[in-house]
Coordinates of C-alpha atoms in Angstrom, one line a residue:
Chain A
M1 CA -5.6 52.1 30.9
N2 CA -6.7 48.8 29.7
S3 CA -4.6 47.4 26.8
L4 CA -6.4 46.2 23.7
Y5 CA -4.1 43.2 23.4
Y6 CA -5.3 39.7 24.1
Q7 CA -4.5 38.7 27.7
K8 CA -4.1 35.0 28.4
R9 CA -4.5 35.2 32.1
L10 CA -7.8 37.0 32.1
S11 CA -10.3 34.7 33.8
R12 CA -12.8 34.9 30.9
N13 CA -10.1 33.9 28.4
I14 CA -9.1 30.9 30.6
G15 CA -12.8 29.9 30.9
D16 CA -13.2 30.2 27.1
K17 CA -10.2 28.0 26.4
F18 CA -11.4 25.4 29.0
F19 CA -14.9 25.1 27.5
T20 CA -13.6 25.0 23.9
S21 CA -11.3 22.1 24.8
L22 CA -14.1 20.4 26.8
S23 CA -16.5 20.4 23.9
V24 CA -13.8 19.2 21.5
I25 CA -13.1 16.3 23.8
C26 CA -16.7 15.4 24.1
A27 CA -17.1 15.4 20.3
L28 CA -14.2 13.1 20.0
I29 CA -15.5 10.7 22.6
A30 CA -18.9 10.7 20.8
I31 CA -17.3 9.6 17.5
L32 CA -15.1 6.9 19.1
P33 CA -17.7 4.1 19.4
L34 CA -18.5 4.4 15.7
I35 CA -14.8 4.3 14.6
F36 CA -14.0 1.4 17.0
L37 CA -17.1 -0.6 16.0
V38 CA -16.6 -0.2 12.3
T39 CA -12.9 -1.0 12.5
Y40 CA -13.4 -4.0 14.8
I41 CA -16.1 -5.5 12.5
L42 CA -14.0 -4.8 9.4
I43 CA -11.0 -6.6 10.9
K44 CA -12.9 -9.5 12.5
G45 CA -15.3 -10.0 9.7
G46 CA -13.1 -8.9 6.7
S47 CA -10.7 -11.8 7.3
Q48 CA -13.6 -14.3 7.0
I49 CA -14.7 -13.2 3.5
T50 CA -14.4 -16.0 0.9
P51 CA -16.3 -16.6 -2.4
E52 CA -18.0 -19.6 -0.9
L53 CA -19.5 -17.3 1.8
F54 CA -21.9 -15.9 -0.8
T55 CA -22.9 -19.2 -2.4
L56 CA -23.2 -21.8 0.4
E57 CA -25.9 -22.6 2.9
P58 CA -24.9 -22.3 6.5
N59 CA -24.2 -25.7 8.2
P60 CA -26.1 -26.6 11.3
P61 CA -23.9 -25.9 14.3
G62 CA -21.8 -28.6 15.8
D63 CA -21.4 -31.3 13.2
D64 CA -18.3 -30.1 11.4
L65 CA -15.7 -27.4 11.5
D66 CA -16.9 -25.7 8.3
A67 CA -19.8 -23.4 8.9
G68 CA -20.7 -22.9 5.2
G69 CA -22.0 -19.6 3.8
I70 CA -24.7 -17.0 4.2
N71 CA -26.4 -17.2 0.8
P72 CA -29.9 -17.8 2.1
A73 CA -29.6 -15.1 4.8
L74 CA -28.3 -12.6 2.3
I75 CA -31.1 -13.3 -0.2
G76 CA -33.6 -13.4 2.6
T77 CA -32.6 -9.9 3.8
L78 CA -33.0 -8.6 0.3
I79 CA -36.4 -10.2 -0.1
I80 CA -37.7 -9.1 3.3
T81 CA -36.5 -5.6 2.8
T82 CA -38.1 -5.5 -0.7
I83 CA -41.5 -6.7 0.7
A84 CA -41.2 -4.0 3.4
S85 CA -40.5 -1.4 0.8
I86 CA -43.4 -2.5 -1.4
I87 CA -45.7 -2.0 1.5
A88 CA -44.2 1.1 3.2
I89 CA -43.3 3.3 0.1
P90 CA -46.8 3.6 -1.4
V91 CA -48.5 4.0 1.9
G92 CA -45.9 6.4 3.3
V93 CA -45.6 8.5 0.2
G94 CA -49.4 8.6 -0.1
G95 CA -49.7 9.6 3.6
G96 CA -47.0 12.3 3.2
I97 CA -48.9 13.7 0.1
Y98 CA -52.0 14.0 2.2
L99 CA -50.2 15.8 5.0
A100 CA -48.3 18.2 2.9
E101 CA -50.7 18.9 0.1
Y102 CA -54.3 18.2 1.0
S103 CA -54.6 18.7 4.8
K104 CA -55.4 22.2 5.7
G105 CA -54.3 22.1 9.3
G106 CA -56.7 20.9 12.0
A107 CA -57.1 18.1 14.4
F108 CA -56.9 15.2 12.0
P109 CA -53.5 15.9 10.3
R110 CA -52.1 17.0 13.6
F111 CA -53.2 13.7 15.0
I112 CA -51.5 11.8 12.1
R113 CA -48.2 13.8 12.5
F114 CA -48.3 13.0 16.2
G115 CA -49.0 9.3 15.5
V116 CA -46.2 9.1 13.0
N117 CA -43.8 10.5 15.6
V118 CA -45.0 8.0 18.1
L119 CA -44.7 5.2 15.6
A120 CA -41.1 6.3 14.9
G121 CA -40.3 5.8 18.6
V122 CA -42.0 2.4 19.0
P123 CA -39.3 -0.2 19.9
S124 CA -38.7 -2.5 16.9
I125 CA -39.5 -5.6 19.0
I126 CA -43.0 -4.3 19.6
A127 CA -43.5 -4.2 15.8
G128 CA -42.4 -7.8 15.7
V129 CA -44.7 -8.9 18.5
F130 CA -47.6 -7.0 16.9
I131 CA -47.1 -8.8 13.6
Y132 CA -46.6 -12.1 15.5
A133 CA -50.0 -11.6 17.1
L134 CA -51.7 -10.4 14.0
I135 CA -50.3 -12.7 11.3
V136 CA -48.1 -15.5 12.7
S137 CA -50.2 -16.8 15.5
T138 CA -53.4 -16.5 13.6
K139 CA -52.0 -18.3 10.5
I140 CA -54.0 -15.8 8.5
L141 CA -51.7 -15.9 5.5
F142 CA -52.8 -19.1 3.8
G143 CA -52.1 -21.1 6.9
S144 CA -48.4 -20.2 7.1
M145 CA -47.0 -19.2 10.4
Y146 CA -43.5 -17.7 10.4
S147 CA -42.8 -16.4 7.0
G148 CA -40.7 -13.9 5.0
L149 CA -43.9 -12.1 4.2
A150 CA -44.7 -11.5 7.9
G151 CA -41.1 -10.3 8.4
G152 CA -41.5 -7.8 5.5
M153 CA -44.7 -6.5 7.2
A154 CA -43.0 -6.1 10.5
L155 CA -40.2 -4.1 8.9
S156 CA -42.6 -2.0 6.9
I157 CA -44.0 -0.7 10.2
L158 CA -40.5 0.5 11.0
M159 CA -40.0 2.1 7.6
L160 CA -43.3 3.9 7.4
P161 CA -42.6 6.8 9.7
T162 CA -39.4 7.7 7.9
V163 CA -41.1 7.6 4.6
I164 CA -44.1 9.7 5.6
K165 CA -42.0 12.3 7.4
T166 CA -39.5 12.8 4.5
T167 CA -42.3 12.9 2.0
D168 CA -44.1 15.5 4.1
E169 CA -41.0 17.6 4.6
G170 CA -39.8 17.2 1.0
L171 CA -43.1 18.4 -0.4
K172 CA -43.2 21.3 2.0
L173 CA -39.8 22.5 0.6
V174 CA -41.4 22.8 -2.9
P175 CA -42.1 26.5 -3.3
N176 CA -45.7 27.4 -3.3
E177 CA -45.2 29.6 -6.4
L178 CA -44.8 26.4 -8.3
R179 CA -48.1 25.0 -7.1
Y180 CA -49.8 28.4 -7.9
A181 CA -48.2 28.3 -11.4
S182 CA -49.7 24.9 -12.1
L183 CA -53.1 25.6 -10.6
G184 CA -53.1 29.0 -12.3
V185 CA -53.0 27.4 -15.7
G186 CA -56.0 25.4 -14.8
A187 CA -54.4 22.2 -13.5
S188 CA -56.4 20.2 -11.0
M189 CA -54.9 19.4 -7.6
Y190 CA -54.0 15.9 -8.5
T191 CA -52.3 16.8 -11.8
T192 CA -50.3 19.5 -9.9
I193 CA -49.1 17.0 -7.4
L194 CA -48.4 14.2 -9.9
K195 CA -46.7 16.3 -12.6
V196 CA -45.2 19.3 -10.7
T197 CA -44.8 18.9 -7.0
L198 CA -43.9 15.2 -6.7
P199 CA -41.2 15.4 -9.4
S200 CA -39.7 18.5 -7.7
A201 CA -39.6 16.7 -4.4
F202 CA -38.6 13.3 -5.9
R203 CA -35.0 13.3 -4.7
S204 CA -35.6 14.3 -1.1
I205 CA -38.3 11.6 -1.0
A206 CA -36.0 9.1 -2.5
T207 CA -33.4 10.0 0.2
G208 CA -35.9 9.3 2.9
V209 CA -36.9 6.0 1.4
V210 CA -33.3 4.9 1.2
L211 CA -32.7 5.8 4.8
G212 CA -35.9 3.9 5.8
I213 CA -34.6 0.8 3.9
A214 CA -31.2 1.1 5.6
R215 CA -32.9 1.2 9.0
A216 CA -35.2 -1.8 8.3
A217 CA -32.4 -4.0 6.8
G218 CA -30.5 -4.1 10.0
E219 CA -33.4 -4.9 12.4
T220 CA -33.3 -8.2 14.2
A221 CA -35.9 -8.1 16.9
P222 CA -39.0 -7.9 14.6
L223 CA -37.7 -10.7 12.5
I224 CA -37.2 -13.1 15.4
F225 CA -40.9 -13.0 15.9
T226 CA -42.0 -13.1 12.3
A227 CA -39.5 -14.5 9.7
L228 CA -37.6 -16.6 12.2
F229 CA -34.6 -18.3 10.4
S230 CA -33.9 -20.8 7.8
Y231 CA -30.8 -22.8 6.8
Y232 CA -31.9 -23.6 3.3
Y233 CA -31.6 -21.9 -0.1
I234 CA -34.5 -19.8 -1.2
T235 CA -35.6 -21.6 -4.4
G236 CA -39.0 -20.2 -5.4
F237 CA -41.9 -18.0 -4.8
G238 CA -43.5 -20.5 -2.4
D239 CA -40.6 -19.9 0.1
L240 CA -42.1 -16.5 0.9
F241 CA -44.7 -18.4 3.1
Y242 CA -42.1 -20.2 5.1
E243 CA -39.4 -19.3 7.6
M244 CA -36.8 -17.1 6.0
G245 CA -33.3 -16.4 7.0
S246 CA -31.8 -12.9 7.3
L247 CA -28.4 -11.5 8.0
A248 CA -29.5 -9.9 11.3
V249 CA -31.0 -13.1 12.7
L250 CA -28.1 -15.2 11.4
I251 CA -25.8 -13.0 13.4
Y252 CA -28.0 -13.3 16.5
N253 CA -28.2 -17.0 16.2
F254 CA -24.6 -17.9 15.3
A255 CA -22.9 -15.4 17.6
L256 CA -24.5 -17.2 20.5
E257 CA -23.3 -20.7 19.4
P258 CA -20.4 -22.2 21.3
Y259 CA -18.6 -23.3 18.1
D260 CA -15.9 -21.2 16.6
A261 CA -16.9 -21.8 13.0
Q262 CA -20.3 -20.4 13.6
N263 CA -19.0 -17.4 15.4
K264 CA -16.7 -16.7 12.5
L265 CA -19.7 -16.9 10.1
A266 CA -21.5 -14.4 12.3
W267 CA -18.6 -12.0 12.1
A268 CA -18.6 -12.4 8.3
A269 CA -22.3 -11.7 8.2
S270 CA -21.8 -8.6 10.4
F271 CA -19.2 -7.4 8.0
I272 CA -21.5 -7.7 5.0
L273 CA -24.5 -6.1 6.9
V274 CA -22.5 -3.1 8.2
L275 CA -20.9 -2.6 4.8
S276 CA -24.2 -2.6 3.0
I277 CA -26.0 -0.4 5.4
L278 CA -23.0 2.0 5.4
S279 CA -23.0 2.1 1.6
V280 CA -26.8 2.6 1.5
N281 CA -26.4 5.6 3.9
I282 CA -23.6 7.0 1.9
F283 CA -25.7 6.6 -1.3
S284 CA -28.5 8.6 0.4
R285 CA -26.1 11.3 1.3
I286 CA -24.9 11.5 -2.3
L287 CA -28.6 11.7 -3.4
A288 CA -29.2 14.5 -0.9
A289 CA -26.2 16.4 -2.0
F290 CA -27.3 16.0 -5.6
T291 CA -30.7 17.4 -4.6
E292 CA -29.1 20.6 -3.2
K293 CA -27.3 21.2 -6.4
T294 CA -30.1 20.7 -8.8
K295 CA -32.9 22.3 -6.7
R296 CA -33.6 24.9 -9.3
V297 CA -33.3 23.0 -12.6
Chain B
M1 CA -73.8 28.1 -17.2
I2 CA -75.4 29.3 -13.9
K3 CA -77.1 32.6 -14.6
T4 CA -77.6 34.6 -11.5
N5 CA -77.6 38.1 -12.9
K6 CA -78.7 39.3 -16.2
K7 CA -78.4 43.0 -15.6
T8 CA -74.7 43.1 -16.3
P9 CA -74.0 45.2 -19.4
K10 CA -72.5 43.4 -22.3
N11 CA -69.0 44.9 -22.4
I12 CA -68.5 44.2 -18.7
I13 CA -66.6 40.9 -18.4
L14 CA -66.0 40.8 -14.7
S15 CA -67.8 42.6 -11.9
L16 CA -67.3 42.7 -8.2
E17 CA -70.4 43.3 -6.2
N18 CA -70.0 44.2 -2.6
V19 CA -67.0 42.0 -2.1
S20 CA -65.3 41.8 1.3
I21 CA -62.4 39.4 1.8
S22 CA -61.1 38.2 5.2
Y23 CA -58.2 36.1 6.4
G24 CA -59.6 34.4 9.5
T25 CA -61.0 37.3 11.6
F26 CA -58.9 39.9 9.9
E27 CA -60.8 41.8 7.2
A28 CA -58.4 42.6 4.4
V29 CA -60.7 44.5 2.1
R30 CA -64.3 45.7 2.5
N31 CA -67.3 46.4 0.2
V32 CA -65.7 46.6 -3.2
F33 CA -67.9 47.3 -6.2
C34 CA -66.0 47.3 -9.5
N35 CA -66.7 46.5 -13.1
F36 CA -63.9 45.4 -15.5
K37 CA -64.5 46.1 -19.2
K38 CA -63.8 43.6 -21.8
G39 CA -60.6 44.3 -23.9
N40 CA -59.3 46.8 -21.4
I41 CA -56.2 46.9 -19.3
T42 CA -57.2 47.8 -15.8
S43 CA -54.6 48.5 -13.2
L44 CA -55.1 48.3 -9.4
I45 CA -52.9 50.7 -7.5
G46 CA -52.6 51.7 -3.9
P47 CA -50.4 51.6 -0.8
S48 CA -49.1 48.3 0.7
G49 CA -51.7 46.4 2.7
C50 CA -54.7 47.9 0.9
G51 CA -55.8 44.6 -0.4
K52 CA -55.2 45.0 -4.1
S53 CA -53.4 41.7 -4.5
T54 CA -56.0 40.0 -2.4
V55 CA -58.7 41.4 -4.7
L56 CA -56.8 40.2 -7.8
R57 CA -56.3 36.7 -6.4
S58 CA -60.0 36.5 -5.6
L59 CA -60.8 37.0 -9.3
N60 CA -59.7 33.5 -10.2
R61 CA -60.2 31.9 -6.9
M62 CA -56.5 31.7 -6.1
N63 CA -57.5 32.8 -2.6
D64 CA -58.9 29.3 -2.1
L65 CA -55.4 28.1 -1.6
I66 CA -54.8 30.3 1.4
P67 CA -56.1 28.7 4.5
N68 CA -58.8 30.7 6.4
C69 CA -59.4 33.1 3.5
S70 CA -63.1 33.8 3.0
L71 CA -65.1 36.0 0.6
K72 CA -68.4 37.7 1.0
G73 CA -70.3 39.2 -1.9
T74 CA -70.4 38.1 -5.6
V75 CA -67.8 38.0 -8.4
L76 CA -69.6 37.8 -11.6
F77 CA -67.8 36.5 -14.6
D78 CA -69.9 36.5 -17.8
G79 CA -73.0 36.6 -15.5
T80 CA -71.9 33.7 -13.4
N81 CA -71.0 34.1 -9.7
I82 CA -67.6 32.3 -9.6
Y83 CA -68.1 31.8 -5.8
D84 CA -71.3 29.8 -6.4
K85 CA -71.1 26.4 -4.7
R86 CA -71.6 24.7 -8.0
V87 CA -68.6 26.4 -9.7
D88 CA -65.4 24.4 -10.2
P89 CA -62.4 26.6 -9.4
V90 CA -60.3 24.6 -11.9
E91 CA -62.6 25.7 -14.7
V92 CA -62.5 29.3 -13.5
R93 CA -58.7 29.3 -13.6
R94 CA -58.7 28.0 -17.1
K95 CA -60.8 31.0 -18.2
I96 CA -59.0 33.5 -16.0
G97 CA -55.2 33.0 -16.1
M98 CA -52.7 34.4 -13.8
V99 CA -49.1 35.7 -13.9
F100 CA -47.4 36.0 -10.6
Q101 CA -45.1 38.5 -8.9
Q102 CA -42.1 36.2 -9.0
P103 CA -41.4 34.5 -12.4
N104 CA -42.3 30.9 -11.6
P105 CA -41.7 28.6 -14.6
F106 CA -42.0 24.9 -14.1
P107 CA -38.8 23.0 -13.7
K108 CA -39.2 21.7 -17.2
S109 CA -38.1 22.7 -20.7
I110 CA -39.3 25.9 -22.3
Y111 CA -41.4 23.9 -24.7
E112 CA -42.9 21.8 -21.9
N113 CA -43.7 24.9 -19.8
I114 CA -46.1 25.9 -22.4
A115 CA -47.4 22.5 -23.5
F116 CA -48.2 21.5 -19.9
G117 CA -51.2 23.8 -19.5
A118 CA -52.5 23.2 -22.9
R119 CA -52.2 19.4 -22.6
I120 CA -54.1 19.3 -19.3
N121 CA -56.8 21.5 -20.8
G122 CA -57.3 18.8 -23.5
F123 CA -55.6 20.6 -26.3
T124 CA -55.4 18.3 -29.3
G125 CA -54.1 20.5 -32.1
D126 CA -50.6 21.1 -33.3
M127 CA -48.6 21.6 -30.1
D128 CA -45.5 22.9 -32.0
E129 CA -47.7 25.6 -33.5
L130 CA -49.3 26.5 -30.2
V131 CA -45.9 26.8 -28.5
E132 CA -44.6 29.0 -31.3
S133 CA -47.7 31.3 -31.4
S134 CA -47.8 31.6 -27.6
L135 CA -44.1 32.5 -27.5
R136 CA -44.6 35.0 -30.3
K137 CA -47.5 36.7 -28.6
A138 CA -45.4 37.0 -25.5
A139 CA -42.5 38.5 -27.6
L140 CA -40.2 35.7 -26.6
W141 CA -40.0 33.6 -29.7
D142 CA -37.0 35.2 -31.3
E143 CA -35.0 34.9 -28.1
C144 CA -35.6 31.2 -27.4
K145 CA -36.6 29.5 -30.7
D146 CA -33.3 27.8 -30.8
K147 CA -33.4 26.4 -27.3
L148 CA -36.9 25.2 -26.7
N149 CA -35.6 22.1 -25.0
D150 CA -33.5 24.0 -22.4
S151 CA -34.8 24.4 -18.9
G152 CA -37.1 27.3 -18.2
Y153 CA -34.7 28.4 -15.5
S154 CA -31.9 29.0 -18.1
L155 CA -33.7 32.2 -19.2
S156 CA -33.2 35.6 -17.6
G157 CA -35.7 36.9 -15.1
G158 CA -37.5 39.0 -17.7
Q159 CA -37.6 36.2 -20.1
Q160 CA -38.9 33.8 -17.5
Q161 CA -41.7 36.2 -16.8
R162 CA -42.6 36.4 -20.5
L163 CA -42.5 32.6 -20.5
C164 CA -45.0 32.6 -17.7
I165 CA -47.2 35.0 -19.8
A166 CA -46.8 32.7 -22.8
R167 CA -47.8 29.8 -20.7
T168 CA -50.9 31.6 -19.6
I169 CA -51.8 32.6 -23.1
A170 CA -51.4 29.0 -24.3
I171 CA -54.5 28.0 -22.4
E172 CA -56.5 30.7 -24.2
P173 CA -58.0 32.4 -21.2
E174 CA -60.4 35.3 -21.5
I175 CA -58.8 37.3 -18.8
I176 CA -55.2 37.5 -17.7
L177 CA -54.5 38.6 -14.1
M178 CA -51.0 40.0 -13.4
D179 CA -49.8 40.4 -9.8
E180 CA -47.0 43.0 -10.0
P181 CA -45.4 41.2 -12.9
C182 CA -42.5 43.6 -13.2
S183 CA -41.6 44.1 -9.6
A184 CA -38.7 41.6 -9.8
L185 CA -37.5 42.8 -13.2
D186 CA -35.1 45.4 -14.6
P187 CA -36.4 48.4 -16.5
I188 CA -35.6 46.9 -19.9
S189 CA -37.5 43.7 -19.2
T190 CA -40.3 45.8 -17.7
L191 CA -40.6 47.7 -21.0
K192 CA -40.7 44.5 -23.0
I193 CA -43.5 43.1 -20.8
E194 CA -45.4 46.3 -21.2
E195 CA -45.1 46.1 -24.9
T196 CA -46.3 42.5 -24.7
M197 CA -49.3 43.7 -22.7
H198 CA -50.2 46.2 -25.4
E199 CA -50.1 43.4 -28.0
L200 CA -52.2 41.1 -25.8
K201 CA -54.9 43.8 -25.3
K202 CA -56.2 43.0 -28.7
N203 CA -57.4 39.6 -27.6
Y204 CA -57.5 39.5 -23.9
T205 CA -58.8 41.5 -20.9
I206 CA -55.9 42.3 -18.6
I207 CA -56.1 43.2 -14.9
I208 CA -52.8 44.2 -13.4
V209 CA -51.7 45.0 -9.8
T210 CA -48.8 47.4 -9.8
H211 CA -46.8 49.5 -7.4
N212 CA -45.4 51.6 -10.2
M213 CA -47.7 54.4 -11.0
Q214 CA -45.8 55.3 -14.2
Q215 CA -46.5 51.8 -15.3
A216 CA -50.2 52.2 -14.5
L217 CA -50.2 55.4 -16.5
R218 CA -48.4 53.8 -19.4
V219 CA -50.3 50.6 -19.9
S220 CA -53.8 50.9 -18.5
D221 CA -57.1 52.2 -19.7
M222 CA -58.8 52.1 -16.4
T223 CA -57.3 52.5 -12.9
A224 CA -58.7 51.5 -9.5
F225 CA -57.1 53.2 -6.5
F226 CA -57.3 51.2 -3.3
N227 CA -56.6 52.6 0.0
A228 CA -56.6 51.4 3.6
I229 CA -58.3 53.1 6.5
E230 CA -58.3 52.3 10.2
Y231 CA -61.2 50.3 11.5
E232 CA -64.0 52.4 13.0
E233 CA -63.9 49.9 15.9
G234 CA -60.5 51.5 16.6
D235 CA -58.3 48.5 17.4
G236 CA -55.5 49.9 15.2
G237 CA -55.9 47.5 12.3
K238 CA -56.5 48.7 8.8
V239 CA -59.0 47.6 6.2
G240 CA -58.7 48.1 2.5
Y241 CA -61.4 49.7 0.3
L242 CA -61.8 50.8 -3.2
A243 CA -61.3 54.6 -3.0
E244 CA -61.7 55.6 -6.6
F245 CA -62.2 53.9 -9.9
N246 CA -62.1 55.7 -13.2
S247 CA -60.3 56.0 -16.5
T248 CA -56.6 56.2 -16.0
K249 CA -56.5 59.7 -17.5
K250 CA -59.0 61.0 -15.0
I251 CA -57.4 59.3 -12.0
F252 CA -54.0 60.8 -12.9
N253 CA -55.1 64.2 -14.1
S254 CA -58.2 65.1 -12.1
P255 CA -58.8 62.7 -9.3
K256 CA -62.0 63.3 -7.3
E257 CA -60.7 62.0 -4.0
K258 CA -58.1 63.9 -2.0
T259 CA -56.3 60.7 -1.0
T260 CA -56.0 59.7 -4.6
Q261 CA -54.3 63.0 -5.4
E262 CA -52.0 62.6 -2.5
Y263 CA -51.0 59.0 -3.4
I264 CA -50.4 59.8 -7.0
S265 CA -48.2 62.8 -6.1
G266 CA -46.2 60.5 -3.8
K267 CA -47.3 62.0 -0.4
F268 CA -47.8 58.5 1.1
G269 CA -47.7 54.9 0.1

């Protein structure tokens, strides 16, 4: 007679234990790089943080021991990301609205969805080379070559798929009953979208936009081909048409320098970049959690 | 107005002439002829899958929103075929309002729920007055006059449904379509909605789909019984058709068709 009690030595129970522990170990290994990376950067970079870091220009490498600050790169990252958002958000949200609300299934929307997925998988350096060929080498933007504007365009290509996808998915989550309600009282399609569906999906779209921004802000490769780098303060609107520094490119440039002062500056910039991207990501999580709670209010 | 038929009698507000509706290649309902009288409450009853909701949705072109749905035949509203190519479905829906199965208030305040439809329809009068009168007609005013700025979702299910009715009334339609408006509600809320419908009958024509035969008996003047039969082609699928259409009294007391009798006495469905 078989006992109903749990038997440790049964081969299926041993196998079960083994695979449970194996998957736990794999999960731990998977999270290790993130933990090490963040702690390492926090320790290496955190010690370099001074008030001057945020106000000074970086010094050209080699001539003295003080590397200066990252002010132009910090402002540059903000400006380039803003330009990217200004391009990618309207186009992406508009495209998402088309996919979710107007398209009725068929070859064209399927092609767009496929294209968006392909675009999401395009290596970021390709986006940079593309804008280089289109804007930088042709000097099409009022004769300027490398510029913050071109950098923003390159990043917008990377943001676009995220924004389109989250808009599409966010709008699809809005219950159809709500659309029927609006159309049923005689609202046109566009009033329905503008006044009823978009506001209901607003937070999930905002989450996607924030994630897109977070991704774009940390990109280096597209900026090397488009915005290049600059050591100097951004003083006015005209600077948009010239080379513009960014945190990512500053890290790339200065980490390769043989001088210790520049390396330290690169660590400090890494610290700031990781911290800001991390906080933007956390912000988007909070936004998403907020969405869950208030879905039916 | 696009006049296509002048033979329609005066008291007929809406008439279906040989209407067949399909979803893709699947025919949901076939060859329906039916006249709806002005100022009446007409109920559509029948077993599941007989196409009564499909017919109801076709009356204000809500079926347009379902991909692959197509309609053959004509639906005459005041002598105009609403499926004419020149007809704007948005205009149709302004004249023929709809209340859905699930209460679906907008995620806005109670006040805004009613003002929304009126505003987009170009209402320029006193909005406060319109909100009050619409809520009164839907028998909801006393319950929510002190919380007009609360979210529509703060109301109970029955109240939400009456809010949806009030919202529909606010756009001053000529016909109100109701798709099983009480199926998600408790008996007390159902009773209130039925009372509301009796009030509304004075000014509006109401067409209601219901699974509840007692409700059809209580509220409606006319009853249309839909049934589903297997295709003659014999591939096992069923197609809906209008089996019998008469005054509610006659349908429930002395139906002509055997199937009607059987459905009403609860033998199937």
